[in-house]
């Protein structure tokens, strides 16, 4: 039997031959001392690309965000985020455990995209001085929102609301390059509105490991200390950074393919299970299928689809699928065949 088509996440892709070669031949040093040349090159490229003073290469997007929360939010204070944002929901309560921080959750009117009015209201001073907000965290693209894209004009308005309240704005840009492809705005165009941002090399860009956190010099200096505090000061990390450099150079240009594949998947699914997906809402590489009208729940669909050679995840009771570098147009057709066979089994 052939290998299953894996649409569980865009993190499941395997490094390319070029990446593996670069990893095998990377110049390395001890990153604890700051002397891994490949890590330093990657960090410099990211600083340049984002227009920020500096950047730091870290193992995961989660660690980037948790370092940002720790740097910005005092223990006992709050961060504002959207109700289903990764930083406030899917990071195992790290902000509470590592930083004593909790969240003020805002429910976005549509697809995870917060508005400036919502943020301004959430930052209004507490007359009793009981709850203090130290940070606003945005997510773009928004994962649970279906890979939805926050236009740069909306980010600018939110940034203005934050700056009026004297609160820094952080961008969880795990998939910011997907947003950049849709809006045509370079990553620096988003970065200029936020105090700090991270993006993942290990998602659509196709690297096996790694994320990058960027901000001003003082913030990154503190992030370096927090990297040690959280036990993540790795050593010859240039082996991974070498693949990250290729991901950064080659990954963004390939993302339109992922978006087209996701759209084709959504169109096919809308035909097969009417009402399960609105293809017009699929802007990037994430497709959610609402199977509630099929008489079977998402868990049952996941099992049936796995039996037909298609791997998916369940998020919020819906079936989630992501396209990535390991998925071509043929795989999308085969994935739709798997859905068709599973639908027949249900009858
Ligand atoms: C929006 C978003 N932010 C952050 C992360 C965390 O990244 P990592 O898995 O590298 O910790 C993810 C991972 O899926 C994500 O989807």
mmCIF file of C-alpha atoms and ligand atoms in Angstrom:
data_model
loop_
_atom_site.group_PDB
_atom_site.id
_atom_site.type_symbol
_atom_site.label_atom_id
_atom_site.label_comp_id
_atom_site.label_asym_id
_atom_site.label_seq_id
_atom_site.Cartn_x
_atom_site.Cartn_y
_atom_site.Cartn_z
ATOM 1 C CA UNK A 1 0.000 0.000 0.000
ATOM 2 C CA UNK A 2 1.326 3.483 -0.832
ATOM 3 C CA UNK A 3 2.175 5.978 1.928
ATOM 4 C CA UNK A 4 -0.828 7.910 3.246
ATOM 5 C CA UNK A 5 -1.413 11.483 2.128
ATOM 6 C CA UNK A 6 -0.610 13.514 5.208
ATOM 7 C CA UNK A 7 -2.628 16.725 5.540
ATOM 8 C CA UNK A 8 -2.512 16.859 9.355
ATOM 9 C CA UNK A 9 -0.323 19.963 9.292
ATOM 10 C CA UNK A 10 2.178 21.882 7.194
ATOM 11 C CA UNK A 11 4.777 20.783 9.759
ATOM 12 C CA UNK A 12 4.853 17.189 8.484
ATOM 13 C CA UNK A 13 6.869 17.910 5.319
ATOM 14 C CA UNK A 14 10.321 16.342 4.936
ATOM 15 C CA UNK A 15 13.483 18.373 4.191
ATOM 16 C CA UNK A 16 14.498 18.566 0.526
ATOM 17 C CA UNK A 17 17.690 17.035 -0.836
ATOM 18 C CA UNK A 18 19.227 20.510 -0.975
ATOM 19 C CA UNK A 19 18.370 21.071 2.664
ATOM 20 C CA UNK A 20 19.884 17.740 3.691
ATOM 21 C CA UNK A 21 23.066 18.542 1.770
ATOM 22 C CA UNK A 22 23.280 22.008 3.334
ATOM 23 C CA UNK A 23 22.779 20.473 6.764
ATOM 24 C CA UNK A 24 25.532 17.919 6.193
ATOM 25 C CA UNK A 25 28.027 20.551 5.071
ATOM 26 C CA UNK A 26 27.014 23.480 7.326
ATOM 27 C CA UNK A 27 29.705 25.515 9.017
ATOM 28 C CA UNK A 28 28.920 25.375 12.721
ATOM 29 C CA UNK A 29 30.044 26.695 16.098
ATOM 30 C CA UNK A 30 28.706 26.860 19.625
ATOM 31 C CA UNK A 31 25.560 28.990 19.523
ATOM 32 C CA UNK A 32 25.623 29.423 23.326
ATOM 33 C CA UNK A 33 28.659 31.650 22.741
ATOM 34 C CA UNK A 34 27.026 33.237 19.688
ATOM 35 C CA UNK A 35 29.660 31.824 17.371
ATOM 36 C CA UNK A 36 27.694 29.540 15.060
ATOM 37 C CA UNK A 37 28.202 31.297 11.695
ATOM 38 C CA UNK A 38 25.198 29.638 10.042
ATOM 39 C CA UNK A 39 22.850 30.566 12.889
ATOM 40 C CA UNK A 40 24.237 34.097 12.836
ATOM 41 C CA UNK A 41 23.715 34.381 9.087
ATOM 42 C CA UNK A 42 20.109 33.203 9.421
ATOM 43 C CA UNK A 43 19.461 35.664 12.244
ATOM 44 C CA UNK A 44 20.993 38.527 10.239
ATOM 45 C CA UNK A 45 18.880 37.643 7.191
ATOM 46 C CA UNK A 46 15.720 37.609 9.288
ATOM 47 C CA UNK A 47 16.578 40.963 10.884
ATOM 48 C CA UNK A 48 17.087 42.414 7.417
ATOM 49 C CA UNK A 49 13.938 40.850 5.993
ATOM 50 C CA UNK A 50 11.725 42.006 8.858
ATOM 51 C CA UNK A 51 13.363 45.436 9.202
ATOM 52 C CA UNK A 52 13.949 44.754 12.915
ATOM 53 C CA UNK A 53 17.228 45.373 14.783
ATOM 54 C CA UNK A 54 17.887 41.717 15.462
ATOM 55 C CA UNK A 55 16.506 38.190 15.479
ATOM 56 C CA UNK A 56 17.038 34.969 17.396
ATOM 57 C CA UNK A 57 16.782 31.425 16.021
ATOM 58 C CA UNK A 58 14.824 29.075 18.283
ATOM 59 C CA UNK A 59 13.616 25.472 18.105
ATOM 60 C CA UNK A 60 9.870 26.199 17.997
ATOM 61 C CA UNK A 61 7.277 28.864 17.375
ATOM 62 C CA UNK A 62 5.863 28.094 20.804
ATOM 63 C CA UNK A 63 9.175 29.008 22.441
ATOM 64 C CA UNK A 64 9.333 32.256 20.433
ATOM 65 C CA UNK A 65 5.895 33.263 21.696
ATOM 66 C CA UNK A 66 6.561 32.179 25.264
ATOM 67 C CA UNK A 67 9.793 34.167 25.350
ATOM 68 C CA UNK A 68 7.845 37.181 24.057
ATOM 69 C CA UNK A 69 5.143 36.713 26.700
ATOM 70 C CA UNK A 70 7.794 36.414 29.427
ATOM 71 C CA UNK A 71 9.623 39.500 28.206
ATOM 72 C CA UNK A 72 6.519 41.683 27.912
ATOM 73 C CA UNK A 73 4.047 40.450 30.544
ATOM 74 C CA UNK A 74 4.648 40.800 34.277
ATOM 75 C CA UNK A 75 3.552 37.896 36.462
ATOM 76 C CA UNK A 76 -0.095 38.464 37.415
ATOM 77 C CA UNK A 77 -0.745 40.684 34.425
ATOM 78 C CA UNK A 78 -2.649 39.908 31.208
ATOM 79 C CA UNK A 79 -2.094 39.467 27.513
ATOM 80 C CA UNK A 80 -4.958 40.078 25.097
ATOM 81 C CA UNK A 81 -5.463 37.548 22.323
ATOM 82 C CA UNK A 82 -8.194 36.159 20.104
ATOM 83 C CA UNK A 83 -10.255 33.414 21.785
ATOM 84 C CA UNK A 84 -8.816 30.580 19.678
ATOM 85 C CA UNK A 85 -5.291 31.956 19.206
ATOM 86 C CA UNK A 86 -2.462 29.432 19.415
ATOM 87 C CA UNK A 87 -0.596 31.384 22.122
ATOM 88 C CA UNK A 88 -3.580 31.290 24.474
ATOM 89 C CA UNK A 89 -4.916 27.819 23.706
ATOM 90 C CA UNK A 90 -2.495 25.366 22.194
ATOM 91 C CA UNK A 91 0.712 25.920 24.149
ATOM 92 C CA UNK A 92 -0.151 23.716 27.135
ATOM 93 C CA UNK A 93 -0.709 26.629 29.525
ATOM 94 C CA UNK A 94 2.952 27.668 29.203
ATOM 95 C CA UNK A 95 2.203 31.365 29.741
ATOM 96 C CA UNK A 96 0.677 30.587 33.152
ATOM 97 C CA UNK A 97 3.431 28.176 34.170
ATOM 98 C CA UNK A 98 6.472 29.995 32.791
ATOM 99 C CA UNK A 99 5.392 33.617 33.180
ATOM 100 C CA UNK A 100 2.440 33.808 35.613
ATOM 101 C CA UNK A 101 0.522 35.452 32.771
ATOM 102 C CA UNK A 102 -3.114 34.953 31.883
ATOM 103 C CA UNK A 103 -5.154 35.983 28.856
ATOM 104 C CA UNK A 104 -8.047 38.281 28.121
ATOM 105 C CA UNK A 105 -9.737 36.431 25.247
ATOM 106 C CA UNK A 106 -11.599 38.335 22.548
ATOM 107 C CA UNK A 107 -13.984 36.582 20.180
ATOM 108 C CA UNK A 108 -13.376 37.880 16.675
ATOM 109 C CA UNK A 109 -16.414 38.734 14.555
ATOM 110 C CA UNK A 110 -15.135 36.587 11.723
ATOM 111 C CA UNK A 111 -12.503 33.897 11.171
ATOM 112 C CA UNK A 112 -10.237 34.819 14.077
ATOM 113 C CA UNK A 113 -9.575 38.363 12.841
ATOM 114 C CA UNK A 114 -9.673 40.914 15.662
ATOM 115 C CA UNK A 115 -10.743 44.493 15.036
ATOM 116 C CA UNK A 116 -9.098 47.672 16.324
ATOM 117 C CA UNK A 117 -12.311 48.628 18.168
ATOM 118 C CA UNK A 118 -12.254 45.312 20.041
ATOM 119 C CA UNK A 119 -8.621 45.747 20.984
ATOM 120 C CA UNK A 120 -9.157 49.375 22.077
ATOM 121 C CA UNK A 121 -12.074 48.301 24.299
ATOM 122 C CA UNK A 122 -9.987 45.495 25.808
ATOM 123 C CA UNK A 123 -7.227 47.973 26.651
ATOM 124 C CA UNK A 124 -9.447 50.509 28.411
ATOM 125 C CA UNK A 125 -7.970 51.112 31.874
ATOM 126 C CA UNK A 126 -9.509 49.131 34.721
ATOM 127 C CA UNK A 127 -10.961 51.766 37.124
ATOM 128 C CA UNK A 128 -9.997 49.523 40.061
ATOM 129 C CA UNK A 129 -6.480 48.855 38.765
ATOM 130 C CA UNK A 130 -7.032 45.139 39.243
ATOM 131 C CA UNK A 131 -6.322 43.788 35.783
ATOM 132 C CA UNK A 132 -3.385 45.168 33.868
ATOM 133 C CA UNK A 133 -2.823 44.318 30.203
ATOM 134 C CA UNK A 134 0.852 44.243 29.216
ATOM 135 C CA UNK A 135 0.616 42.822 25.690
ATOM 136 C CA UNK A 136 -1.651 42.276 22.694
ATOM 137 C CA UNK A 137 -0.901 39.170 20.626
ATOM 138 C CA UNK A 138 -2.166 38.889 17.039
ATOM 139 C CA UNK A 139 -2.051 35.766 14.867
ATOM 140 C CA UNK A 140 -1.645 36.109 11.097
ATOM 141 C CA UNK A 141 -2.573 33.995 9.267
ATOM 142 C CA UNK A 142 -5.076 32.778 11.829
ATOM 143 C CA UNK A 143 -4.930 29.011 12.077
ATOM 144 C CA UNK A 144 -8.303 28.152 13.664
ATOM 145 C CA UNK A 145 -9.788 30.968 11.582
ATOM 146 C CA UNK A 146 -8.996 28.762 8.552
ATOM 147 C CA UNK A 147 -5.700 30.365 7.520
ATOM 148 C CA UNK A 148 -7.459 33.731 7.339
ATOM 149 C CA UNK A 149 -5.417 36.779 6.424
ATOM 150 C CA UNK A 150 -5.351 40.016 8.426
ATOM 151 C CA UNK A 151 -4.723 42.860 5.923
ATOM 152 C CA UNK A 152 -1.893 45.203 6.853
ATOM 153 C CA UNK A 153 -4.331 48.139 7.137
ATOM 154 C CA UNK A 154 -6.174 46.287 9.952
ATOM 155 C CA UNK A 155 -2.881 45.508 11.680
ATOM 156 C CA UNK A 156 -1.958 49.201 11.467
ATOM 157 C CA UNK A 157 -5.280 50.174 13.112
ATOM 158 C CA UNK A 158 -4.773 47.625 15.881
ATOM 159 C CA UNK A 159 -1.217 48.894 16.373
ATOM 160 C CA UNK A 160 -2.577 52.445 16.733
ATOM 161 C CA UNK A 161 -5.027 51.247 19.416
ATOM 162 C CA UNK A 162 -2.160 49.532 21.243
ATOM 163 C CA UNK A 163 0.101 52.518 21.021
ATOM 164 C CA UNK A 164 -2.670 54.841 22.316
ATOM 165 C CA UNK A 165 -2.865 52.580 25.381
ATOM 166 C CA UNK A 166 0.931 52.227 25.659
ATOM 167 C CA UNK A 167 0.747 48.445 25.206
ATOM 168 C CA UNK A 168 3.152 46.563 22.902
ATOM 169 C CA UNK A 169 1.811 44.478 20.010
ATOM 170 C CA UNK A 170 3.254 41.029 19.278
ATOM 171 C CA UNK A 171 2.667 39.093 16.072
ATOM 172 C CA UNK A 172 2.440 35.309 16.060
ATOM 173 C CA UNK A 173 3.345 35.163 12.409
ATOM 174 C CA UNK A 174 3.860 31.395 12.320
ATOM 175 C CA UNK A 175 2.441 31.621 8.765
ATOM 176 C CA UNK A 176 3.026 35.315 8.005
ATOM 177 C CA UNK A 177 4.543 34.469 4.599
ATOM 178 C CA UNK A 178 1.217 32.924 3.586
ATOM 179 C CA UNK A 179 -0.426 36.247 4.454
ATOM 180 C CA UNK A 180 2.269 38.128 2.510
ATOM 181 C CA UNK A 181 1.576 36.036 -0.601
ATOM 182 C CA UNK A 182 -2.119 36.936 -0.467
ATOM 183 C CA UNK A 183 -1.745 40.632 0.333
ATOM 184 C CA UNK A 184 1.425 41.299 -1.657
ATOM 185 C CA UNK A 185 2.800 43.102 1.413
ATOM 186 C CA UNK A 186 6.377 42.117 2.330
ATOM 187 C CA UNK A 187 6.972 40.764 5.820
ATOM 188 C CA UNK A 188 8.632 44.067 6.837
ATOM 189 C CA UNK A 189 5.337 45.811 5.962
ATOM 190 C CA UNK A 190 3.673 43.829 8.746
ATOM 191 C CA UNK A 191 6.674 43.862 11.086
ATOM 192 C CA UNK A 192 6.861 47.675 11.196
ATOM 193 C CA UNK A 193 3.549 47.782 13.081
ATOM 194 C CA UNK A 194 4.566 45.411 15.887
ATOM 195 C CA UNK A 195 7.103 45.473 18.702
ATOM 196 C CA UNK A 196 8.144 41.898 18.005
ATOM 197 C CA UNK A 197 7.162 39.017 15.764
ATOM 198 C CA UNK A 198 7.954 35.406 15.123
ATOM 199 C CA UNK A 199 7.575 33.163 12.125
ATOM 200 C CA UNK A 200 8.113 29.441 11.641
ATOM 201 C CA UNK A 201 10.610 28.060 9.157
ATOM 202 C CA UNK A 202 9.210 24.595 9.839
ATOM 203 C CA UNK A 203 5.708 25.125 8.420
ATOM 204 C CA UNK A 204 4.925 26.201 4.831
ATOM 205 C CA UNK A 205 8.531 27.261 4.237
ATOM 206 C CA UNK A 206 9.495 23.597 4.526
ATOM 207 C CA UNK A 207 12.422 23.471 7.001
ATOM 208 C CA UNK A 208 12.556 20.459 9.323
ATOM 209 C CA UNK A 209 13.083 22.509 12.496
ATOM 210 C CA UNK A 210 13.094 26.072 13.721
ATOM 211 C CA UNK A 211 11.405 29.421 14.139
ATOM 212 C CA UNK A 212 12.702 32.963 14.414
ATOM 213 C CA UNK A 213 11.824 35.785 16.796
ATOM 214 C CA UNK A 214 12.624 39.363 15.756
ATOM 215 C CA UNK A 215 12.461 42.703 17.539
ATOM 216 C CA UNK A 216 14.529 45.600 18.796
ATOM 217 C CA UNK A 217 18.043 45.107 20.193
ATOM 218 C CA UNK A 218 17.030 45.297 23.833
ATOM 219 C CA UNK A 219 14.206 42.785 23.346
ATOM 220 C CA UNK A 220 16.433 40.300 21.514
ATOM 221 C CA UNK A 221 19.143 40.672 24.160
ATOM 222 C CA UNK A 222 16.558 39.690 26.777
ATOM 223 C CA UNK A 223 15.286 36.899 24.488
ATOM 224 C CA UNK A 224 18.846 35.478 24.433
ATOM 225 C CA UNK A 225 18.851 35.386 28.241
ATOM 226 C CA UNK A 226 15.381 33.796 28.281
ATOM 227 C CA UNK A 227 16.509 31.188 25.767
ATOM 228 C CA UNK A 228 19.003 30.018 28.408
ATOM 229 C CA UNK A 229 16.470 30.381 31.228
ATOM 230 C CA UNK A 230 14.024 28.105 29.367
ATOM 231 C CA UNK A 231 16.783 25.569 28.636
ATOM 232 C CA UNK A 232 16.873 26.107 24.891
ATOM 233 C CA UNK A 233 20.425 27.370 24.411
ATOM 234 C CA UNK A 234 21.464 24.845 21.854
ATOM 235 C CA UNK A 235 24.972 24.374 20.542
ATOM 236 C CA UNK A 236 25.861 23.569 16.887
ATOM 237 C CA UNK A 237 22.392 24.611 15.732
ATOM 238 C CA UNK A 238 23.841 25.697 12.387
ATOM 239 C CA UNK A 239 23.057 22.161 11.180
ATOM 240 C CA UNK A 240 19.362 23.101 11.353
ATOM 241 C CA UNK A 241 19.815 26.771 10.485
ATOM 242 C CA UNK A 242 21.384 25.695 7.171
ATOM 243 C CA UNK A 243 18.042 24.165 6.175
ATOM 244 C CA UNK A 244 16.305 27.254 7.556
ATOM 245 C CA UNK A 245 18.294 29.497 5.200
ATOM 246 C CA UNK A 246 17.106 27.459 2.225
ATOM 247 C CA UNK A 247 13.530 27.538 3.534
ATOM 248 C CA UNK A 248 13.743 31.319 3.799
ATOM 249 C CA UNK A 249 15.144 31.713 0.291
ATOM 250 C CA UNK A 250 12.952 29.195 -1.535
ATOM 251 C CA UNK A 251 9.873 28.707 0.652
ATOM 252 C CA UNK A 252 7.896 31.939 0.168
ATOM 253 C CA UNK A 253 7.920 31.689 -3.646
ATOM 254 C CA UNK A 254 6.373 28.215 -3.473
ATOM 255 C CA UNK A 255 3.433 29.078 -1.186
ATOM 256 C CA UNK A 256 1.007 30.056 -3.991
ATOM 257 C CA UNK A 257 1.062 26.349 -4.979
ATOM 258 C CA UNK A 258 -0.084 25.372 -1.489
ATOM 259 C CA UNK A 259 -2.855 27.962 -1.666
ATOM 260 C CA UNK A 260 -4.030 26.699 -5.071
ATOM 261 C CA UNK A 261 -3.995 23.108 -3.789
ATOM 262 C CA UNK A 262 -5.990 24.067 -0.696
ATOM 263 C CA UNK A 263 -8.516 25.890 -2.849
ATOM 264 C CA UNK A 264 -8.868 22.840 -5.166
ATOM 265 C CA UNK A 265 -9.397 20.637 -2.124
ATOM 266 C CA UNK A 266 -12.066 22.999 -0.806
ATOM 267 C CA UNK A 267 -13.847 23.167 -4.178
ATOM 268 C CA UNK A 268 -13.870 19.355 -4.476
ATOM 269 C CA UNK A 269 -15.126 18.918 -0.935
ATOM 270 C CA UNK A 270 -17.860 21.517 -1.378
ATOM 271 C CA UNK A 271 -19.099 19.474 -4.361
ATOM 272 C CA UNK A 272 -18.942 16.180 -2.499
ATOM 273 C CA UNK A 273 -20.378 17.374 0.823
ATOM 274 C CA UNK A 274 -22.358 20.546 0.117
ATOM 275 C CA UNK A 275 -22.215 23.024 2.977
ATOM 276 C CA UNK A 276 -19.077 21.505 4.539
ATOM 277 C CA UNK A 277 -16.688 24.169 3.167
ATOM 278 C CA UNK A 278 -17.044 27.564 1.562
ATOM 279 C CA UNK A 279 -14.143 27.635 -0.915
ATOM 280 C CA UNK A 280 -14.291 31.437 -1.042
ATOM 281 C CA UNK A 281 -13.011 31.537 2.559
ATOM 282 C CA UNK A 282 -9.942 29.423 1.770
ATOM 283 C CA UNK A 283 -7.339 32.136 1.287
ATOM 284 C CA UNK A 284 -4.170 30.235 2.152
ATOM 285 C CA UNK A 285 -3.176 26.616 2.911
ATOM 286 C CA UNK A 286 -5.734 25.599 5.549
ATOM 287 C CA UNK A 287 -9.069 23.901 4.898
ATOM 288 C CA UNK A 288 -11.636 23.157 7.579
ATOM 289 C CA UNK A 289 -14.533 20.825 6.780
ATOM 290 C CA UNK A 290 -17.656 21.017 8.896
ATOM 291 C CA UNK A 291 -19.022 17.473 8.770
ATOM 292 C CA UNK A 292 -21.849 18.056 11.244
ATOM 293 C CA UNK A 293 -24.447 17.629 8.474
ATOM 294 C CA UNK A 294 -23.237 14.152 7.488
ATOM 295 C CA UNK A 295 -24.576 12.081 10.381
ATOM 296 C CA UNK A 296 -21.000 11.246 11.430
ATOM 297 C CA UNK A 297 -18.768 13.311 13.697
ATOM 298 C CA UNK A 298 -15.280 14.546 12.852
ATOM 299 C CA UNK A 299 -13.649 11.712 14.832
ATOM 300 C CA UNK A 300 -15.502 9.093 12.816
ATOM 301 C CA UNK A 301 -14.509 10.816 9.566
ATOM 302 C CA UNK A 302 -10.883 10.921 10.679
ATOM 303 C CA UNK A 303 -10.890 7.141 11.256
ATOM 304 C CA UNK A 304 -12.641 6.440 7.947
ATOM 305 C CA UNK A 305 -10.288 8.733 6.035
ATOM 306 C CA UNK A 306 -7.236 7.157 7.682
ATOM 307 C CA UNK A 307 -8.527 3.784 6.475
ATOM 308 C CA UNK A 308 -8.645 5.268 2.963
ATOM 309 C CA UNK A 309 -5.057 6.576 3.149
ATOM 310 C CA UNK A 310 -5.688 10.205 4.145
ATOM 311 C CA UNK A 311 -4.475 11.673 7.440
ATOM 312 C CA UNK A 312 -6.310 14.695 8.883
ATOM 313 C CA UNK A 313 -6.686 16.313 12.312
ATOM 314 C CA UNK A 314 -9.692 17.521 14.255
ATOM 315 C CA UNK A 315 -9.775 21.058 15.621
ATOM 316 C CA UNK A 316 -12.854 22.433 17.353
ATOM 317 C CA UNK A 317 -15.041 19.566 16.101
ATOM 318 C CA UNK A 318 -14.127 20.168 12.451
ATOM 319 C CA UNK A 319 -11.809 18.231 10.152
ATOM 320 C CA UNK A 320 -8.649 20.220 9.454
ATOM 321 C CA UNK A 321 -6.341 19.764 6.459
ATOM 322 C CA UNK A 322 -3.234 21.718 5.480
ATOM 323 C CA UNK A 323 -1.381 21.686 2.187
ATOM 324 C CA UNK A 324 2.411 21.868 2.170
ATOM 325 C CA UNK A 325 5.544 21.164 0.120
ATOM 326 C CA UNK A 326 4.965 17.408 0.351
ATOM 327 C CA UNK A 327 1.537 17.649 -1.313
ATOM 328 C CA UNK A 328 1.013 18.090 -5.052
ATOM 329 C CA UNK A 329 -2.085 18.519 -7.188
ATOM 330 C CA UNK A 330 -2.221 14.713 -7.680
ATOM 331 C CA UNK A 331 -2.282 14.233 -3.923
ATOM 332 C CA UNK A 332 -5.209 16.642 -3.673
ATOM 333 C CA UNK A 333 -7.085 14.562 -6.272
ATOM 334 C CA UNK A 334 -6.221 11.392 -4.340
ATOM 335 C CA UNK A 335 -7.338 13.053 -1.074
ATOM 336 C CA UNK A 336 -10.698 13.871 -2.643
ATOM 337 C CA UNK A 337 -10.982 10.243 -3.817
ATOM 338 C CA UNK A 338 -10.372 9.162 -0.214
ATOM 339 C CA UNK A 339 -13.203 11.464 0.932
ATOM 340 C CA UNK A 340 -15.442 9.994 -1.796
ATOM 341 C CA UNK A 341 -14.710 6.396 -0.745
ATOM 342 C CA UNK A 342 -15.239 7.285 2.930
ATOM 343 C CA UNK A 343 -18.547 8.952 2.066
ATOM 344 C CA UNK A 344 -19.650 5.752 0.275
ATOM 345 C CA UNK A 345 -18.837 3.694 3.367
ATOM 346 C CA UNK A 346 -21.161 5.951 5.335
ATOM 347 C CA UNK A 347 -23.779 5.408 2.656
HETATM 348 C C1 LIG B 1 -0.507 29.922 14.621
HETATM 349 C C2 LIG B 1 0.553 29.107 15.285
HETATM 350 N N1 LIG B 1 1.382 29.692 16.155
HETATM 351 C C3 LIG B 1 2.347 29.021 16.765
HETATM 352 C C4 LIG B 1 2.565 27.685 16.519
HETATM 353 C C5 LIG B 1 3.647 26.972 17.242
HETATM 354 O O1 LIG B 1 4.701 26.541 16.452
HETATM 355 P P1 LIG B 1 5.578 25.287 16.897
HETATM 356 O O2 LIG B 1 4.803 24.060 16.539
HETATM 357 O O3 LIG B 1 6.849 25.433 16.107
HETATM 358 O O4 LIG B 1 5.811 25.393 18.362
HETATM 359 C C6 LIG B 1 1.727 27.014 15.621
HETATM 360 C C7 LIG B 1 1.925 25.583 15.344
HETATM 361 O O5 LIG B 1 1.155 24.916 14.683
HETATM 362 C C8 LIG B 1 0.686 27.747 14.995
HETATM 363 O O6 LIG B 1 -0.175 27.150 14.145
#
